[in-house]
Tab-separated table of C-alpha atoms in Angstrom:
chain	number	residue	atom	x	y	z
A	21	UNK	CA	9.648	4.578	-30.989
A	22	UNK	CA	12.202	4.746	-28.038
A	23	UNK	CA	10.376	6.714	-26.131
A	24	UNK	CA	7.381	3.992	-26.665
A	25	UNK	CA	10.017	0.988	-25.866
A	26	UNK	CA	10.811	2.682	-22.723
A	27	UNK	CA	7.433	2.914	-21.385
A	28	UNK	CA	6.584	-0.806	-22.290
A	29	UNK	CA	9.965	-1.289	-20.497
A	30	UNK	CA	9.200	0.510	-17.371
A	31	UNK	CA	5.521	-1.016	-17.409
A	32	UNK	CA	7.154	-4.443	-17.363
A	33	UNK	CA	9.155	-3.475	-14.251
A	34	UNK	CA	6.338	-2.317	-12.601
A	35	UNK	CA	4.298	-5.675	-13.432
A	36	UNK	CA	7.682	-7.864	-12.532
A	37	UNK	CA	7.805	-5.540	-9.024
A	38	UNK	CA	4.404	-6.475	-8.208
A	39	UNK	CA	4.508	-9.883	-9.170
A	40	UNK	CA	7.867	-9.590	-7.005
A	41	UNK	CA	6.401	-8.425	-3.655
A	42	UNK	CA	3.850	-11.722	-3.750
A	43	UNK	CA	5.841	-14.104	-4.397
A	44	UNK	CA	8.386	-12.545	-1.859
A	45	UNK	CA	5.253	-12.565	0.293
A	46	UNK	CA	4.116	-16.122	0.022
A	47	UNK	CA	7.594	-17.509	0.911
A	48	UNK	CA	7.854	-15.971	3.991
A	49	UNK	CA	4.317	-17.248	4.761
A	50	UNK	CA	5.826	-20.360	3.740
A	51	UNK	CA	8.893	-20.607	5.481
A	52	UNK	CA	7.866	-19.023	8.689
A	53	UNK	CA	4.149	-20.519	8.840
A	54	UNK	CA	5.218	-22.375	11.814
A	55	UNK	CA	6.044	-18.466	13.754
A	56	UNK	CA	3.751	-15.951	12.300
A	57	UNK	CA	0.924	-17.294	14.145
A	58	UNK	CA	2.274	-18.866	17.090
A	59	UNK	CA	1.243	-18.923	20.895
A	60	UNK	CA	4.039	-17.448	21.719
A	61	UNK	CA	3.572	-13.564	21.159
A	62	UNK	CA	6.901	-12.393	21.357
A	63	UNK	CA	7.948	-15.181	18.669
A	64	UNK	CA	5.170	-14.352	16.275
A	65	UNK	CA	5.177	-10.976	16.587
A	66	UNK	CA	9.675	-11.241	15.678
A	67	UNK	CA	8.277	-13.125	12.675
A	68	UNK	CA	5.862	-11.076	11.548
A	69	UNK	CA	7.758	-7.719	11.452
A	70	UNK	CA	10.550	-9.964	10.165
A	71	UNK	CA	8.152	-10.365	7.045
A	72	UNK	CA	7.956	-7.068	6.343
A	73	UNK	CA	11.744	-6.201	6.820
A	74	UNK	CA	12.256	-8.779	4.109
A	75	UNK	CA	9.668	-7.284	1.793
A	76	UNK	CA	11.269	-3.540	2.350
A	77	UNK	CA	14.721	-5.011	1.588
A	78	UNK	CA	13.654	-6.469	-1.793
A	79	UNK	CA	11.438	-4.265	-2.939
A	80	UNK	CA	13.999	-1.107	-1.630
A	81	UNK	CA	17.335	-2.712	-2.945
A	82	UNK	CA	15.163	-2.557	-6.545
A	83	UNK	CA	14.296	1.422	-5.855
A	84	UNK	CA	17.373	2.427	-3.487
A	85	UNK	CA	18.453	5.095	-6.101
A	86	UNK	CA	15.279	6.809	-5.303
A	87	UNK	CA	14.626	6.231	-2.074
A	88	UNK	CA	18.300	8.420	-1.556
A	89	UNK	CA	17.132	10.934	-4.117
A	90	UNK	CA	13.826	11.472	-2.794
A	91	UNK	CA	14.861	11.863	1.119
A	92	UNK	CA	17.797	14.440	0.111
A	93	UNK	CA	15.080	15.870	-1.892
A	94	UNK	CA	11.933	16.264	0.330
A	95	UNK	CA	11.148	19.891	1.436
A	96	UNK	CA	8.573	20.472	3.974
A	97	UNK	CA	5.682	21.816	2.155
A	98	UNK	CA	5.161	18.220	0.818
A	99	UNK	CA	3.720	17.144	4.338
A	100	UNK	CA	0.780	19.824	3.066
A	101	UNK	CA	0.895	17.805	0.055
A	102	UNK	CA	0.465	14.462	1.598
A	103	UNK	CA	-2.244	15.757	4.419
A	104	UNK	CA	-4.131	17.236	1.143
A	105	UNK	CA	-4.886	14.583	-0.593
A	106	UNK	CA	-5.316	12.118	2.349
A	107	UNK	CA	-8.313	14.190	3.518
A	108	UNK	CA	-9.643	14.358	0.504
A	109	UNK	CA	-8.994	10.370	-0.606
A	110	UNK	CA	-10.374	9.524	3.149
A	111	UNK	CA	-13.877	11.563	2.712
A	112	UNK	CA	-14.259	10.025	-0.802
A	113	UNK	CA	-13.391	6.415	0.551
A	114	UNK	CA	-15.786	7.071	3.716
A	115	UNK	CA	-18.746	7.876	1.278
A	116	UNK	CA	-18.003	5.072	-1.094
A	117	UNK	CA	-17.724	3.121	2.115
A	118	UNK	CA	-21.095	3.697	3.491
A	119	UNK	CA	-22.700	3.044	0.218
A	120	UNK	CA	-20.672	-0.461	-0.119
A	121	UNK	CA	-21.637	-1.404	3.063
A	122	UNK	CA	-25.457	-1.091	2.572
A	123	UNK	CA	-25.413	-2.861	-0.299
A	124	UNK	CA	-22.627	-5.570	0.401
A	125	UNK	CA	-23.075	-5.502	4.190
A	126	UNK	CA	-20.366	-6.126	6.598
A	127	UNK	CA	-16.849	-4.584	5.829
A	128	UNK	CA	-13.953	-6.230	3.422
A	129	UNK	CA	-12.109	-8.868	4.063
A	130	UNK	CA	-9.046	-7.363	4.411
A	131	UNK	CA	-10.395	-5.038	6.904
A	132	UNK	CA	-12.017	-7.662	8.546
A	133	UNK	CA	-7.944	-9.447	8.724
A	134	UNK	CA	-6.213	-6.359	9.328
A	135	UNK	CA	-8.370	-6.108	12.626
A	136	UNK	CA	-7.954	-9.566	13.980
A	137	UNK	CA	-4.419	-9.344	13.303
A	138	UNK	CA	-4.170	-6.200	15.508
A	139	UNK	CA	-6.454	-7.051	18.200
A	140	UNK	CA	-3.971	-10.697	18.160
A	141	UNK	CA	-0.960	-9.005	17.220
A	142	UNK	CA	-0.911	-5.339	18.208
A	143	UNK	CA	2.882	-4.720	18.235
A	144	UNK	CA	3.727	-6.227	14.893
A	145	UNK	CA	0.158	-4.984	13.466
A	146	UNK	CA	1.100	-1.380	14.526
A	147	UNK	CA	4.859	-1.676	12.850
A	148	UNK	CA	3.607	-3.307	9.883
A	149	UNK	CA	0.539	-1.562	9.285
A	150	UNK	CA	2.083	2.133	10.132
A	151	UNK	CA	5.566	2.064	8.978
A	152	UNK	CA	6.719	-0.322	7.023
A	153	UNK	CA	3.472	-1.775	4.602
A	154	UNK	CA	2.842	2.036	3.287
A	155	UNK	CA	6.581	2.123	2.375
A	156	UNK	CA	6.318	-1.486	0.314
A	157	UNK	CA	3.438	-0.395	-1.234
A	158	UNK	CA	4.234	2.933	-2.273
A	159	UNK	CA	7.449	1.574	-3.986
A	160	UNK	CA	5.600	-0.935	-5.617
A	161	UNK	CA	2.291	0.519	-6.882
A	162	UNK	CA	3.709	3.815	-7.064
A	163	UNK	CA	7.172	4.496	-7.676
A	164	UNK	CA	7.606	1.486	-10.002
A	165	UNK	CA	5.088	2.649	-12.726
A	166	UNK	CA	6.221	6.732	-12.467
A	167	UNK	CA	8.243	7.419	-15.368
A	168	UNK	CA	5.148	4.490	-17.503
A	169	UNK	CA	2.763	6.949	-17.709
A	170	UNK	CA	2.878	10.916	-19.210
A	171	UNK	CA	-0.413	12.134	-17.828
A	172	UNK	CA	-1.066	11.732	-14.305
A	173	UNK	CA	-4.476	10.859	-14.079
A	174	UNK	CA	-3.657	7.978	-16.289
A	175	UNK	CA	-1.313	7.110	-13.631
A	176	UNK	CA	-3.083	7.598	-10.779
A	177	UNK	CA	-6.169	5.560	-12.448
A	178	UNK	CA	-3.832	2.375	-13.589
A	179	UNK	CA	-1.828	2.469	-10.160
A	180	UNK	CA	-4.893	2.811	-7.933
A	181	UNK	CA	-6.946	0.304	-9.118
A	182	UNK	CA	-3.883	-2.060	-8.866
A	183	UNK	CA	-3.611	-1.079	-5.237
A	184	UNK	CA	-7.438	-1.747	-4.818
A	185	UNK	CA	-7.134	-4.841	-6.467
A	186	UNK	CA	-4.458	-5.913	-4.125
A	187	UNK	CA	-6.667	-5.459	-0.853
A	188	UNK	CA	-9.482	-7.598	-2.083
A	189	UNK	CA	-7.421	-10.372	-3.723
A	190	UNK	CA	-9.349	-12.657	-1.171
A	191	UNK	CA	-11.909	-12.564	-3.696
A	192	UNK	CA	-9.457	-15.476	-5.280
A	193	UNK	CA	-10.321	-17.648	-2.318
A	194	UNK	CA	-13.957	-16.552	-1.515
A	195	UNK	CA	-15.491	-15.705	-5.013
A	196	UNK	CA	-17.384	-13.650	-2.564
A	197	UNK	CA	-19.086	-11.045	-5.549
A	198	UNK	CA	-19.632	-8.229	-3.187
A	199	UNK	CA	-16.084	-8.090	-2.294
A	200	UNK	CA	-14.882	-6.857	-5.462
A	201	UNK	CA	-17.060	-3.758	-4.811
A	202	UNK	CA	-14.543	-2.980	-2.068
A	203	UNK	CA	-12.220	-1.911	-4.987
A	204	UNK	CA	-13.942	1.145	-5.508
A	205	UNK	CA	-12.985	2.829	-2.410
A	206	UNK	CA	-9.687	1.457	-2.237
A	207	UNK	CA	-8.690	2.748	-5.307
A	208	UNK	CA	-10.213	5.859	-4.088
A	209	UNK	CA	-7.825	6.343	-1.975
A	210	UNK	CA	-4.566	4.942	-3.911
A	211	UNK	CA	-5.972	7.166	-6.816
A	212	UNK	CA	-5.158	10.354	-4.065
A	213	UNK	CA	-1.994	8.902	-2.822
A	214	UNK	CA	-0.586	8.553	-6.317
A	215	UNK	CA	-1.822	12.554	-7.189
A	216	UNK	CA	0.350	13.438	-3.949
A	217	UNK	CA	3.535	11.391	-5.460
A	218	UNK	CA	2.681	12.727	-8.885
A	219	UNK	CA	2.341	16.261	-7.621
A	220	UNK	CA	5.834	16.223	-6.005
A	221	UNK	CA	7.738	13.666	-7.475
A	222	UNK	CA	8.763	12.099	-4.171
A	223	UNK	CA	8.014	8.744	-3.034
A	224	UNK	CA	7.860	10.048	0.484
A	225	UNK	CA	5.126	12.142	-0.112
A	226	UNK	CA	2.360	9.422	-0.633
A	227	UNK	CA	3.963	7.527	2.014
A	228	UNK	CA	3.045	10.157	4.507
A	229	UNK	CA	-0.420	10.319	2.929
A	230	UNK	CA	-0.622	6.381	3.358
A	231	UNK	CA	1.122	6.408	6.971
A	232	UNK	CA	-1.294	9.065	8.242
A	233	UNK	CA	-4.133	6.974	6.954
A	234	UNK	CA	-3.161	3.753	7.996
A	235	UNK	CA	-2.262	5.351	11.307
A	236	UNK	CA	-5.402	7.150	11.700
A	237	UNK	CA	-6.928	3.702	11.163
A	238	UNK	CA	-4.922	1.633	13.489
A	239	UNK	CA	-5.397	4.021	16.489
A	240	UNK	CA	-8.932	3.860	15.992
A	241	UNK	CA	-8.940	0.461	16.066
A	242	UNK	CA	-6.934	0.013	19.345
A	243	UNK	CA	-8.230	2.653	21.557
A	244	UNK	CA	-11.825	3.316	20.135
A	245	UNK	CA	-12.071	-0.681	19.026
């Protein structure tokens, strides 16, 4: 029964932590709506990175213990971890990909953002979208749900689809049908980031799997547009 309790317990923190990082989110759109998007690059890009610092604080002051733990703790063979499973989460999110985009046509809509932002934005963009987003998100669809689940597919299954669901939650505002196909290869590749935390027990291992995608993705963008 305690053991049950705790779960439920640590479930409910994971829930509160992602409920956490949008409302954080939506008051800094708020407050700094006036910055984030202004003419003046060097003021909106400040802003924009400023965002994310705030998210990294919250979410990290929740999760500090192991953020410590798992940095004192990280041996070297997890990079061969992370690279794993990002190669393998990439080619099944490229296939699922293709066949999305034949049906759907076009590419998500948070793609389609992330893009302007960094053709508009490419400093902040790079930051954000490199460094400090994987780090939010890993903390809170990963590391807040770890000790919720005893198998770690069921983990891995629950988590990803929660990061999927994340990157199409335009669907709110476009009820745009097709977009909710895009879930299936995000959660693709959150189902292989989660393995790679699972498999070593360190939040810095799916991080690197999630930097060296988002990185991948970003230079792409900028060089090969």
């Amino acid at each position: 029964m305690e053991l049950l309790e705790n779960k439920i317990l640590e479930i409910l923190k994971g829930i509160g932590t992602i409920a956490l990082y949008f409302i954080v989110s939506l008051i800094c759109s708020y407050l700094f709506q006036n910055y984030t998007f202004s003419d003046n690059i060097v003021i909106a890009t400040l802003f924009q990175i400023l965002t994310y610092v705030i998210l990294l604080l919250v979410i990290g002051a929740i999760y500090h213990k192991r953020l410590i733990r798992d940095f004192k703790n990280f041996k070297k063979e997890y990079v061969g971890v992370a690279l794993k499973n990002w190669i393998i989460g990439l080619g099944a999110m490229f296939i699922a990909n293709i066949i999305i985009s034949n049906i759907a046509g076009g590419i998500a809509s948070n793609e389609e953002a992330n893009r302007t932002l960094l053709g508009n934005y490419p400093i902040s963009s790079f930051i954000s979208m490199v460094f400090l987003g994987p780090l939010i998100e890993e903390l809170t669809f990963r590391a807040s749900f770890k000790s919720a689940f005893s198998k770690w597919y069921t983990f891995a299954i629950v988590t990803a689809l929660l990061f999927g669901s994340a990157h199409i939650s335009s669907f709110i505002s476009t009820k745009d049908f097709f977009e909710l196909l895009y879930l299936i290869p995000y959660s693709t590749l959150g189902f292989f980031f989660a393995k790679a935390f699972y498999e070593t027990d360190n939040i810095y291992t799916s991080y690197l799997a999630h930097m060296f995608h988002n990185g991948m993705c970003v230079i792409l963008l900028l060089f090969i547009g």
